[in-house]
Short mmCIF file of C-alpha atoms in Angstrom, two decimals:
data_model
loop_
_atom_site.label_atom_id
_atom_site.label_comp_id
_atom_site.label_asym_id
_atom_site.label_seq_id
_atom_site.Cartn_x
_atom_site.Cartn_y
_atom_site.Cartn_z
CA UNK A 1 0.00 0.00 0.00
CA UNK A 2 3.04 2.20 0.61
CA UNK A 3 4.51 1.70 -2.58
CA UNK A 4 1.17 2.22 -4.36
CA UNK A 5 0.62 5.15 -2.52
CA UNK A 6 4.51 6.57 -3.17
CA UNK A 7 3.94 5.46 -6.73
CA UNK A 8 0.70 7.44 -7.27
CA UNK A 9 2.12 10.79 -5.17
CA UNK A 10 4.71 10.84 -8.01
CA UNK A 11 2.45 10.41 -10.76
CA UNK A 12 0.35 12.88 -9.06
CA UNK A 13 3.55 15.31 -9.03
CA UNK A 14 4.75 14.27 -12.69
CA UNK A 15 0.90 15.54 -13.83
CA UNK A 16 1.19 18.54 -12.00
CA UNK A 17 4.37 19.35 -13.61
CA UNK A 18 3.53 18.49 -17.12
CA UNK A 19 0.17 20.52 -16.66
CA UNK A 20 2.43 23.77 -15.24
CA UNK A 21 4.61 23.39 -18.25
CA UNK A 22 1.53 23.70 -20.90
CA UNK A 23 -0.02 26.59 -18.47
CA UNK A 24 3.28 27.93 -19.27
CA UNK A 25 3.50 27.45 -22.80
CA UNK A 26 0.41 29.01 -23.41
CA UNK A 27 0.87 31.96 -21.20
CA UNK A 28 4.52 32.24 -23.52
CA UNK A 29 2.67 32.04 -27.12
CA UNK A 30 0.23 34.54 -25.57
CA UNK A 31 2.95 36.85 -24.73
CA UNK A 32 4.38 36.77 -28.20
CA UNK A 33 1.47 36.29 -29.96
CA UNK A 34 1.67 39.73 -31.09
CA UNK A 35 5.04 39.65 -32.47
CA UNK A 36 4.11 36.73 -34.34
CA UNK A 37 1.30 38.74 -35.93
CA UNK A 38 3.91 41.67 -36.91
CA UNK A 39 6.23 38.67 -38.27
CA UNK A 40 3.66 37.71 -40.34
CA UNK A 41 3.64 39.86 -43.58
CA UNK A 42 7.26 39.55 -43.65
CA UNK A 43 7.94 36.07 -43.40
CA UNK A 44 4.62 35.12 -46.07
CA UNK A 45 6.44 37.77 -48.26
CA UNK A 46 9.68 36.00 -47.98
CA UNK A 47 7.89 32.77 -48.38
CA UNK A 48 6.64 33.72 -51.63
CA UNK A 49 9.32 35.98 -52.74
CA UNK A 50 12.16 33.59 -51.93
CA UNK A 51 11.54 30.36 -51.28
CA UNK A 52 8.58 29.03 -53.52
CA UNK A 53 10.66 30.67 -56.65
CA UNK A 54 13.09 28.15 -55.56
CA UNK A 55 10.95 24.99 -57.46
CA UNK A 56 11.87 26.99 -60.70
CA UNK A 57 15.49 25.65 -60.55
CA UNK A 58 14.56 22.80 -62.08
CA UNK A 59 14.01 25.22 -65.41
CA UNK A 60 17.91 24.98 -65.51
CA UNK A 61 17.72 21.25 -66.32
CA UNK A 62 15.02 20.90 -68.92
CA UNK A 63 14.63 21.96 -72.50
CA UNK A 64 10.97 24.17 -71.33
CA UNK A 65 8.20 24.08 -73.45
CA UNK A 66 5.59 26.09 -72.03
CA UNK A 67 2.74 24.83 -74.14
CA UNK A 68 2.79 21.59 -71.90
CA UNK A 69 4.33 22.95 -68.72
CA UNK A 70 7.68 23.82 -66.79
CA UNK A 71 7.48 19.91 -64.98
CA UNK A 72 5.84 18.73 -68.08
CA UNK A 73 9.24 19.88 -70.36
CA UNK A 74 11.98 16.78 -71.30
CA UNK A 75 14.96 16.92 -69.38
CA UNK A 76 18.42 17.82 -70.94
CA UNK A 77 20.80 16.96 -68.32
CA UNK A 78 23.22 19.74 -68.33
CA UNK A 79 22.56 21.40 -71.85
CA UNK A 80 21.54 24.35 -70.52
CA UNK A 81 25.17 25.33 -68.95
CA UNK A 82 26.80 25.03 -71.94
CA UNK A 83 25.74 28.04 -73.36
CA UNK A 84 28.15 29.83 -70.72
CA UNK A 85 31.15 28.11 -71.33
CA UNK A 86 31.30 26.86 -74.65
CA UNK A 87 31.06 30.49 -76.20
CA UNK A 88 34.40 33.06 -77.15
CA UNK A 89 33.01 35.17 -74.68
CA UNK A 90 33.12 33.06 -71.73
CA UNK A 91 36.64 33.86 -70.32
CA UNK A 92 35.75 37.50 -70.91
CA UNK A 93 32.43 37.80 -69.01
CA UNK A 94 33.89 36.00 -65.87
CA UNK A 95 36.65 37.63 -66.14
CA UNK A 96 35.03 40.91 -65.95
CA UNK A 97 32.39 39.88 -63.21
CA UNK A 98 35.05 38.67 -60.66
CA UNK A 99 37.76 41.66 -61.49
CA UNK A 100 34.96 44.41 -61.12
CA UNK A 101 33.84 43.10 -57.35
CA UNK A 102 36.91 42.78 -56.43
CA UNK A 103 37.75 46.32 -57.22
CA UNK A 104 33.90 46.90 -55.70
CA UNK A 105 34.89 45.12 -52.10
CA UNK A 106 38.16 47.11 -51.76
CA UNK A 107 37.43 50.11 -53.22
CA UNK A 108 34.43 50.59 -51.71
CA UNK A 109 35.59 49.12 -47.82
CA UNK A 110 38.35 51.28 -47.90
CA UNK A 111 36.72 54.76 -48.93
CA UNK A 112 33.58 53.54 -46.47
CA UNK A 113 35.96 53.13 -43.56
CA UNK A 114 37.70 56.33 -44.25
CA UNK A 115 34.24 58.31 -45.36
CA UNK A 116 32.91 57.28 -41.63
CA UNK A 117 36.39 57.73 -39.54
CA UNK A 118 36.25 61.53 -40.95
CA UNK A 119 32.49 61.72 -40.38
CA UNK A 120 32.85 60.67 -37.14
CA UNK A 121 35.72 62.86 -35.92
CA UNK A 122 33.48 65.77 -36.69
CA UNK A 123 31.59 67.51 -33.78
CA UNK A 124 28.92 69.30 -34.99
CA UNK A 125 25.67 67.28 -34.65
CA UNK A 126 24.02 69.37 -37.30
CA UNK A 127 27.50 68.79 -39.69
CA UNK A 128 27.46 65.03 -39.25
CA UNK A 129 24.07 64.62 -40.33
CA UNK A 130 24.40 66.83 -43.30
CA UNK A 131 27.40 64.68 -44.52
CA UNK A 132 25.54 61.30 -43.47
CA UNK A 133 22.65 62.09 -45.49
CA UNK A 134 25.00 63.35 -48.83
CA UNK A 135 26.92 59.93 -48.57
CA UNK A 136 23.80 57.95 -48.38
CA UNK A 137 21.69 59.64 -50.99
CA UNK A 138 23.42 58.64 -54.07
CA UNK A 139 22.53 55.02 -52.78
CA UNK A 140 19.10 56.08 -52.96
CA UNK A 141 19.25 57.08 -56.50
CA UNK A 142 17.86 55.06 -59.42
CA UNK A 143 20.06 53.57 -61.95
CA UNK A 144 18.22 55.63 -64.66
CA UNK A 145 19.30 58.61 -62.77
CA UNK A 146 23.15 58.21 -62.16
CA UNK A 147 23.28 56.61 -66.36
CA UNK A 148 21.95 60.46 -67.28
CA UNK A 149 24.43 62.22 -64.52
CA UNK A 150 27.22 60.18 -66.24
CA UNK A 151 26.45 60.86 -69.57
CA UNK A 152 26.20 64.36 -68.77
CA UNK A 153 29.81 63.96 -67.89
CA UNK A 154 31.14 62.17 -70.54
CA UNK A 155 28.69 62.64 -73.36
CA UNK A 156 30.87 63.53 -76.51
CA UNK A 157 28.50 66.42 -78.07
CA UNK A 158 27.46 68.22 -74.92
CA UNK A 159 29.58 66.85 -71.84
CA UNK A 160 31.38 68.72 -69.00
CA UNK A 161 34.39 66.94 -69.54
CA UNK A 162 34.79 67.06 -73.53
CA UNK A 163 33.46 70.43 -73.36
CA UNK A 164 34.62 72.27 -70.28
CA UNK A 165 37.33 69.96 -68.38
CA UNK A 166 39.91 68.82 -70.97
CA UNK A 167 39.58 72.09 -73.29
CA UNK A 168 40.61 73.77 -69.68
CA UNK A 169 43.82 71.71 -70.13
CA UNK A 170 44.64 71.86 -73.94
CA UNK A 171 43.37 68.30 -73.94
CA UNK A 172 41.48 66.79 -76.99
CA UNK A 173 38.03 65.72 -76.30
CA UNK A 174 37.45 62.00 -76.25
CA UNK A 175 34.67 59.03 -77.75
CA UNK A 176 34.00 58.37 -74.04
CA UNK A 177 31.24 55.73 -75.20
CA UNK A 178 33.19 54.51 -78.22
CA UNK A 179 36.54 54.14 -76.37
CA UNK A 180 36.28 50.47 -74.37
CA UNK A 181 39.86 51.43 -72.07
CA UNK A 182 38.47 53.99 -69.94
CA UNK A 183 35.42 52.22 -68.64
CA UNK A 184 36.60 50.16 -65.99
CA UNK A 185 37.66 53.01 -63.85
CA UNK A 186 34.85 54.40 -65.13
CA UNK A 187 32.74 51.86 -63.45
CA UNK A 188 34.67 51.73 -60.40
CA UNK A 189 34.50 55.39 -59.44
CA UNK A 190 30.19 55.38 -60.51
CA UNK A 191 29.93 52.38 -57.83
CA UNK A 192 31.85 53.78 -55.25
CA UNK A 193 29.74 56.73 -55.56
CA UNK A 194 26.97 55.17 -55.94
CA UNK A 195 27.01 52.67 -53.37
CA UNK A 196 29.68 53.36 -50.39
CA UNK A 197 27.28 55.60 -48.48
CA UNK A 198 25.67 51.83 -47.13
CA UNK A 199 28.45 50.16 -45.74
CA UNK A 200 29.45 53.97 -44.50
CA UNK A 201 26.37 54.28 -42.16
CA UNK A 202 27.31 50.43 -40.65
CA UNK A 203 30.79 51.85 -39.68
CA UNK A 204 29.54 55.13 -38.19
CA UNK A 205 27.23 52.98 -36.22
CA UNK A 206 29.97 50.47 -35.13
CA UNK A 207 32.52 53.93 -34.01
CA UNK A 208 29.45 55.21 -32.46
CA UNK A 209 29.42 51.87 -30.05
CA UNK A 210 32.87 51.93 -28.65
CA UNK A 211 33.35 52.86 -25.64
CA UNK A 212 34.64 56.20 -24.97
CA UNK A 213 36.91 55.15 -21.82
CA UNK A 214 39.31 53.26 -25.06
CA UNK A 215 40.12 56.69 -26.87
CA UNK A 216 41.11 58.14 -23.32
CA UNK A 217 43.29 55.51 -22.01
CA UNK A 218 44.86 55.60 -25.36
CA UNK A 219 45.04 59.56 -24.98
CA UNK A 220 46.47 59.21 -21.29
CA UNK A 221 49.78 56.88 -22.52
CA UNK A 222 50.09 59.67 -25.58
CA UNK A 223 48.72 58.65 -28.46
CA UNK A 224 47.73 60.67 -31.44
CA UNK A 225 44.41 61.16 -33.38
CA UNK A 226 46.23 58.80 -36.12
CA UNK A 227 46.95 56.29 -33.54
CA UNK A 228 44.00 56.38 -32.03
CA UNK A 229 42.12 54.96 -35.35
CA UNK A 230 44.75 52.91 -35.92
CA UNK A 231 45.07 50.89 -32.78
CA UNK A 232 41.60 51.58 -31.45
CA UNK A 233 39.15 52.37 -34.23
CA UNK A 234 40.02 50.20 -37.14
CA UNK A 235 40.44 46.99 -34.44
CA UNK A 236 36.61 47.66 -33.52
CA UNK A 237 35.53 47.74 -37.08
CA UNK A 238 37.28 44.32 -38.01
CA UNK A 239 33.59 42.19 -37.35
CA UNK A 240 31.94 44.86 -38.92
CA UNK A 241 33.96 44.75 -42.23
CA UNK A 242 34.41 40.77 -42.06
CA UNK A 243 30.34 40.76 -41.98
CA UNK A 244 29.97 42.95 -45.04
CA UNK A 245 33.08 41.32 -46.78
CA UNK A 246 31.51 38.19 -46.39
CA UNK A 247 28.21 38.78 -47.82
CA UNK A 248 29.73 40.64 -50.76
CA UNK A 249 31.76 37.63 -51.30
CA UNK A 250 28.49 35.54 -51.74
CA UNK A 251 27.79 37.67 -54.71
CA UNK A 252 31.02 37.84 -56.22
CA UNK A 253 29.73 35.85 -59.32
CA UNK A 254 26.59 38.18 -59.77
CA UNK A 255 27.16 42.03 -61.25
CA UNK A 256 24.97 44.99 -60.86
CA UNK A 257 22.92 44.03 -64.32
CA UNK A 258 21.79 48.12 -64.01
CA UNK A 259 25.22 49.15 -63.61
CA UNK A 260 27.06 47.74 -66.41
CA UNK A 261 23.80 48.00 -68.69
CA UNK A 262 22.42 51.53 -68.51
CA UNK A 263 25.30 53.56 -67.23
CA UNK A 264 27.52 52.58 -70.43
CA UNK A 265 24.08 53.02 -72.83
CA UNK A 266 24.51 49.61 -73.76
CA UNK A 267 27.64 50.47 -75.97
CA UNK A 268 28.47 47.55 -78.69
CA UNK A 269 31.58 48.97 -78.36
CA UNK A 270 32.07 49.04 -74.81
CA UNK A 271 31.38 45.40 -74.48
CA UNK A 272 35.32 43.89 -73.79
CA UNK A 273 34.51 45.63 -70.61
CA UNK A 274 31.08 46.01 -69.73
CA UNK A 275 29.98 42.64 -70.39
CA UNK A 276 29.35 40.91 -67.61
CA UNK A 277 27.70 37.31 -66.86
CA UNK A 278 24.46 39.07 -66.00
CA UNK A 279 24.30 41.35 -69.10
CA UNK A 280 25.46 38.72 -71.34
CA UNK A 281 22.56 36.12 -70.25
CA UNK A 282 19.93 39.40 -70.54
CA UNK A 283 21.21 39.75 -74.05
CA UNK A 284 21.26 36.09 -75.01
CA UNK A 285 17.91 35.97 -73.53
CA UNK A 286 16.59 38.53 -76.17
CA UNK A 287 18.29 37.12 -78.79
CA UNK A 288 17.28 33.47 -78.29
CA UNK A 289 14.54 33.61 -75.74
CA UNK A 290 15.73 30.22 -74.09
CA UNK A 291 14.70 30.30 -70.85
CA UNK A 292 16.68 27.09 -69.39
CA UNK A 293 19.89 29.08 -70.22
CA UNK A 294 18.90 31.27 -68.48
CA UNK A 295 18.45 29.58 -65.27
CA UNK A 296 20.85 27.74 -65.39
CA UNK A 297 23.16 30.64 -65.48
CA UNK A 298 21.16 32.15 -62.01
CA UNK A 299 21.66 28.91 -60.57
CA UNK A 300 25.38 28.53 -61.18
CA UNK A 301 25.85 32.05 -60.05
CA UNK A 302 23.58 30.81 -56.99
CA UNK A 303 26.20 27.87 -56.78
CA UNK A 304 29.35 29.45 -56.66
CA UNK A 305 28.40 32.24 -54.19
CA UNK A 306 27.33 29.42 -51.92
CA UNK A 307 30.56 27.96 -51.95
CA UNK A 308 33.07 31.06 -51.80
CA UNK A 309 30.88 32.10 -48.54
CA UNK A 310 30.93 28.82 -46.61
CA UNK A 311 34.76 28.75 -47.89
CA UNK A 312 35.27 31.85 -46.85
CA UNK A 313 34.07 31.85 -43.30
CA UNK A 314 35.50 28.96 -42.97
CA UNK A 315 38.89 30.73 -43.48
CA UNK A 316 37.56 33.38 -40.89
CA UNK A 317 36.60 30.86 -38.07
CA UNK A 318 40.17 29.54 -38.43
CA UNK A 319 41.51 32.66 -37.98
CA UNK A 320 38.91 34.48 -35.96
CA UNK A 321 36.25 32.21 -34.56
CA UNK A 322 34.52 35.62 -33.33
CA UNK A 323 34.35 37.11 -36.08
CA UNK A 324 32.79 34.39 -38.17
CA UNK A 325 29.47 34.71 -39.53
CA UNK A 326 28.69 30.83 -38.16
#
């Protein structure tokens, strides 16, 4: 009778307990029940955006043929990639893609880094914001808009340059959008403008968040303004950098299609160095209107980007298991 009686007290007890935890899982999802709700848009949006899109990769492996349907279409194995590689232009347009974001990740790191150590030195509140809001508005702009300021620099009827610039030092004026060799700086400058004003406003954020009490123990053993970004501002903006590094590594096969389309006027004879693997697939897409090619392009680029970022946090972990992304 003891034993039965011990034996039912702990059931008794176990009940109890399991009942408290339910109590308490309901009284949780009530809590953040309205979170959920604000979640909601989002994550449907992303469901439908992102991730149903994603049974459409199997365009990349079949010859389509929409008059009986995507999963209806014959398969042709890996058909579909050859159109990138088996062309002239193939060395060209990778080339090209992975040359220009390399230039984009260091070009545009470095001037961001030294865009927001400059901001953030200055003391008016009035003065920072004013700069802030010039970096970041050419990142607002539409392509359509910076392709027009840029041709208003270096049309060759009625640009500044041709017209006001090089006359101003006994310079001929040049073909800007005939002449292939000046484009990739071209390029480089238009997306530094264009697009450092981003990864600016993360590193004004990340100075903003060290602690003051670093810059006056640095200032108490006699350190500079210099050496106070070197040894205590640049170290606090390695996680930052390795963050955005990372995820512009993950698109290192992909190229700003808007970029390297409208802001040369889609030049013939710009193409040795314009053409990228995005621009090149948009073109062979109006030419031959295959679809599979296509995707399968998307899905190598897709591919590769995958790789170089698990490689390359990988690399980082090694190094800098803080830093690391995962």
């Amino acid at each position: 009778m003891a034993f039965r009686k011990v034996n039912g007290t702990e059931q008794g007890t176990a009940a109890i307990a399991a009942a408290g935890r339910k109590k308490s899982k309901r009284v949780q999802f009530r809590k953040w029940l309205p979170v959920f709700i604000m979640m909601a848009p989002a994550l449907i949006y992303l469901l439908i955006n992102n991730y149903l899109p994603m049974l459409g990769l199997v365009i990349a492996f079949k010859k389509v043929n929409f008059s009986i349907g995507i999963f209806q279409s014959p398969w042709c194995g890996l058909d579909n990639f050859k159109f990138l590689f088996n062309t002239s232009d193939a060395w060209t347009i990778t080339r090209n893609t992975l040359l220009y974001n390399f230039a984009f990740i260091i070009v545009n790191t470095l001037m961001g880094i030294l865009i927001a150590v400059l901001i953030s030195e200055i003391r008016s509140k009035k003065g920072k914001t004013i700069y802030q809001s010039s970096v970041l508005l050419p990142f607002l702009m539409s392509y359509v808009i910076v392709s027009y300021i840029v041709y208003a620099l270096f049309s060759g009827d009625n640009g500044m340059l041709n017209n006001t610039i090089l006359p101003a030092f006994g310079m001929e004026p040049v073909n800007w959008y005939a002449e292939a060799k000046y484009w990739p700086v071209i390029l480089v400058v238009v997306n530094c403008w264009k697009g450092v004003g981003y990864g600016t406003l993360i590193y004004i954020a990340a100075i903003a968040g060290i602690d003051s009490s670093y810059y006056e123990a640095a200032a108490l053993d006699g350190a500079g303004k210099l050496k106070q970004i070197f040894y205590v501002t640049l170290p606090a903006l390695v996680p930052s950098i390795i963050t955005l590094t990372l995820l512009n590594i993950g698109r290192i096969f992909y190229s700003d299609f808007s970029l390297f389309y409208q802001v040369p006027m889609n030049s013939g004879m710009l193409y040795a160095t314009t053409q990228t693997i995005d621009t090149y697939v948009y073109r062979g897409l109006l030419t031959l209107g295959d679809v599979g090619m296509s995707s399968a392009a998307g899905f190598y680029q897709s591919c590769v980007g995958f790789i170089l970022v698990m490689v390359s946090n990988l690399i980082v972990k090694k190094i800098s298991p803080d830093n690391a992304l995962f």
